[in-house]
Amino acid sequence: MNSYDVAVIGSGPGGYVAAIRCAQLGMKTAIIEKYSTLGGTCLNVGCIPSKALLDSSHHYEDAVKHFEDHGIDIPGEIKVNLEKMVARKQSVVDQTTGGIDFLMKKNNIDVYQGVGSFKDATHIVISGEKEEEIEAKNTIIATGSKPSSLPFISIDKERVITSTEALKLKEVPKHLIVIGGGVIGLELGQVYKRLGAEVTVVEYMDRIIPTMDSGLSKELNKVLKKQKFTINTSHKVKSVERVGDEVVVKADNKKGEEVELRGDYCLVSVGRRPFTDGLNAEAAGVKITDRGQIEVNDHLQTNASNIYAIGDVVKGAMLAHKAEEEGVFVAETIAGQKPHIDYNLIPGVVYTWPEVAAVGQTEEQLKDKGVAYKVGQFPMRALGRSRASMDLDGFVKILADKSTDEILGVHMIGARAADMIAEAVVAMEYRASAEDVSRMSHAHPTFTEAIKEAALAATDDRALHV
Ligand code: FAD
Ligand code: NAD
């Protein structure tokens, strides 16, 4: 039987990063993955394929709607070749997952394909093509998550679908009904809206992206409506039925009236649930919470002291970069180091266009905690860079402590916000004040000038260009 210092179960961004860091620290490491490709949800059916389709559909929309304004005439009809678009997405996925195979080899990590199940706290049985057993001094559970649904919905994977099927449709829906106005619903909704579908979003809460700052929800709602999305907030879905090639969704609106929607596809994107099926966690004495998450302490250690858990299967935001940080954290903890993660500084991004990105506290959170804060906000449309690229929507908002001027939260919506948020993370990591950021030179013309201007607005209400 092969013996390891560390076995990692699951090869998503949490698991494969943990395995690499363990190997870097000199530990003999194995990784177990039930699917034939490494990379988990993120690389196979999550972050990477969704961004590939967002990019392709964005190019199409630009060609149809914006090239003419830039003085580019395309003779003839511009058409979507969905089969080719989906094939390109798959080749991006294949290259990316292939890269993980390379990294495992480079770091001398043994890869086992099959479902990993605990026999006890130090032995794992792997059921793949053949059954194998390995011994591990330490184990890191990184089994991720799966789409969740509502009790009355039957996902048939043809017309009533999750994100996994939405990434490989064979036709552009005529009318896509999206249940859940969160990250997945809006990102994938925007892909098909750009490709020509009518898109109706049905959201239970009173605003889309309800966990983000309400200013971002409001602005994104405005922009998506301009893009001709239909958005129904405060709607409680009560039934979803497939009738032939149609899907009929019934919901109660705010006034309690029944609303009926008919579409040809319905994307159910109401969140994801932690995944522990087949793990046999009980055999190792590992506790699972009522919410289905693996229970961990502040060191991400389960109640079995040699078993740790990270990523979507534990508490916290279900984000690839959060899982990666936790992978490194646990590897270093096992190696006897004292690592640290500041969960307040894990940014959140929605890759719609304009992009939405945030880090730190929202206005709602600061109000709830009774923190005295000031706001500096700057509109993207006031920038030369925005006019040059015709990306006028959005703003940057900086929330700073009223007395110390320390930045407590940065919330932005606009072109390239996903990349710009990194500046806010750096500033907050070093506990910068709004004035610190306002005194740093930002290249002109760039979208990042909006951060400097918002910082100026927060410092002394002295933005220069509004
Ligand atoms: P996962 O990536 O879910 O990996 C878990 C792995 O464990 C899987 O490969 C699974 O097969 C394997 N496994 C499970 N049980 C066993 C077992 N018993 N034995 C062996 N193997 C097992 N996050 C972002 O930060 N940015 C984004 O842009 C983004 N976009 C997304 C888009 C979509 C459509 C979706 C669905 C998700 C997106 N996410 C995004 C979320 C991101 O994918 C997850 O947060 C991330 O993948 C979690 O990583 P993980 O390692 O915890 O688990
Ligand atoms: P989400 O939590 O972002 O959004 C779910 C939405 O569904 C929420 O707005 C919620 O209020 C709504 N909802 C819940 N129950 C409902 C009901 N009965 N009727 C109508 N609406 C209902 O979840 P998601 O969009 O499914 O994404 C799952 C996870 O994947 C998220 O945690 C997210 O972090 C991650 N993800 C991240 C990215 C990214 O980082 N860009 C992209 C995709 C997914």
XYZ file of C-alpha atoms and ligand atoms in Angstrom, residues 9-15 32-35 37 39-48 50-51 114-117 142-146 163-164 167 184 187-188 272 275-279 310-313 317-323 349 351, ligand 1:
111
model
C -9.452 14.458 -2.091
C -10.731 16.595 -4.977
C -8.707 18.427 -7.621
C -10.514 21.784 -7.932
C -8.675 25.071 -7.280
C -8.655 24.242 -3.560
C -7.355 20.699 -3.919
C -7.598 11.826 -5.774
C -10.139 12.955 -8.371
C -13.264 11.082 -9.398
C -13.455 12.603 -12.885
C -9.869 15.529 -15.886
C -9.395 21.081 -12.139
C -12.777 20.549 -10.491
C -15.838 22.695 -11.035
C -13.873 25.849 -11.733
C -11.824 24.610 -14.668
C -14.301 22.111 -16.143
C -17.781 23.565 -15.657
C -17.334 26.856 -13.819
C -15.033 29.867 -13.941
C -13.077 29.036 -17.085
C -18.199 30.588 -18.380
C -15.562 33.273 -18.980
C -11.618 7.398 -8.662
C -13.943 8.242 -5.801
C -12.031 8.637 -2.549
C -13.808 7.214 0.544
C -11.553 19.519 -1.134
C -14.652 17.905 -2.608
C -16.312 21.184 -3.615
C -19.946 21.753 -4.435
C -22.775 20.914 -6.854
C -25.033 26.004 -15.189
C -23.356 22.762 -16.314
C -22.347 25.854 -20.855
C -24.371 32.440 -12.319
C -23.294 35.856 -16.157
C -24.882 33.032 -18.176
C -24.675 25.587 -4.810
C -20.632 17.985 -1.931
C -19.680 15.059 0.331
C -21.456 12.115 -1.362
C -19.366 8.941 -1.376
C -16.738 10.410 0.963
C -11.140 23.661 2.324
C -13.046 25.455 -0.432
C -16.723 25.149 -1.317
C -17.233 22.182 1.018
C -17.775 32.330 -0.003
C -17.861 29.740 -2.786
C -15.043 31.248 -4.826
C -12.068 29.684 -6.579
C -9.540 32.135 -5.121
C -10.923 31.599 -1.592
C -10.441 27.839 -2.093
C -16.481 39.647 -8.952
C -18.140 38.985 -14.926
P -14.428 22.105 -6.865
O -13.856 22.981 -7.885
O -15.898 21.884 -6.881
O -13.671 20.715 -6.984
C -14.012 19.604 -6.220
C -13.506 18.370 -6.941
O -13.614 17.265 -6.057
C -14.337 17.982 -8.172
O -13.491 17.789 -9.277
C -15.012 16.675 -7.769
O -15.170 15.784 -8.860
C -14.016 16.108 -6.789
N -14.577 15.168 -5.829
C -15.673 15.339 -5.047
N -15.838 14.270 -4.239
C -14.824 13.410 -4.513
C -14.435 12.145 -3.986
N -15.096 11.575 -2.980
N -13.341 11.547 -4.515
C -12.623 12.139 -5.520
N -12.951 13.337 -6.042
C -14.024 13.972 -5.535
N -15.470 31.206 -8.751
C -14.660 32.262 -8.938
O -13.877 32.594 -8.039
N -14.657 32.963 -10.116
C -15.496 32.650 -11.123
O -15.486 33.300 -12.170
C -16.384 31.553 -10.955
N -17.224 31.213 -11.933
C -18.040 30.125 -11.767
C -18.926 29.809 -12.779
C -19.781 28.741 -12.650
C -20.729 28.398 -13.765
C -19.730 27.947 -11.471
C -20.617 26.743 -11.323
C -18.855 28.256 -10.442
C -18.010 29.362 -10.584
N -17.142 29.752 -9.567
C -16.334 30.841 -9.731
C -17.056 29.017 -8.291
C -15.851 28.065 -8.306
O -15.978 27.177 -9.395
C -15.767 27.297 -7.010
O -15.773 28.187 -5.915
C -14.498 26.469 -6.950
O -14.446 25.555 -8.023
C -14.398 25.708 -5.628
O -13.217 24.968 -5.625
P -13.070 23.651 -4.747
O -11.678 23.188 -4.974
O -13.542 23.879 -3.385
O -14.098 22.590 -5.389
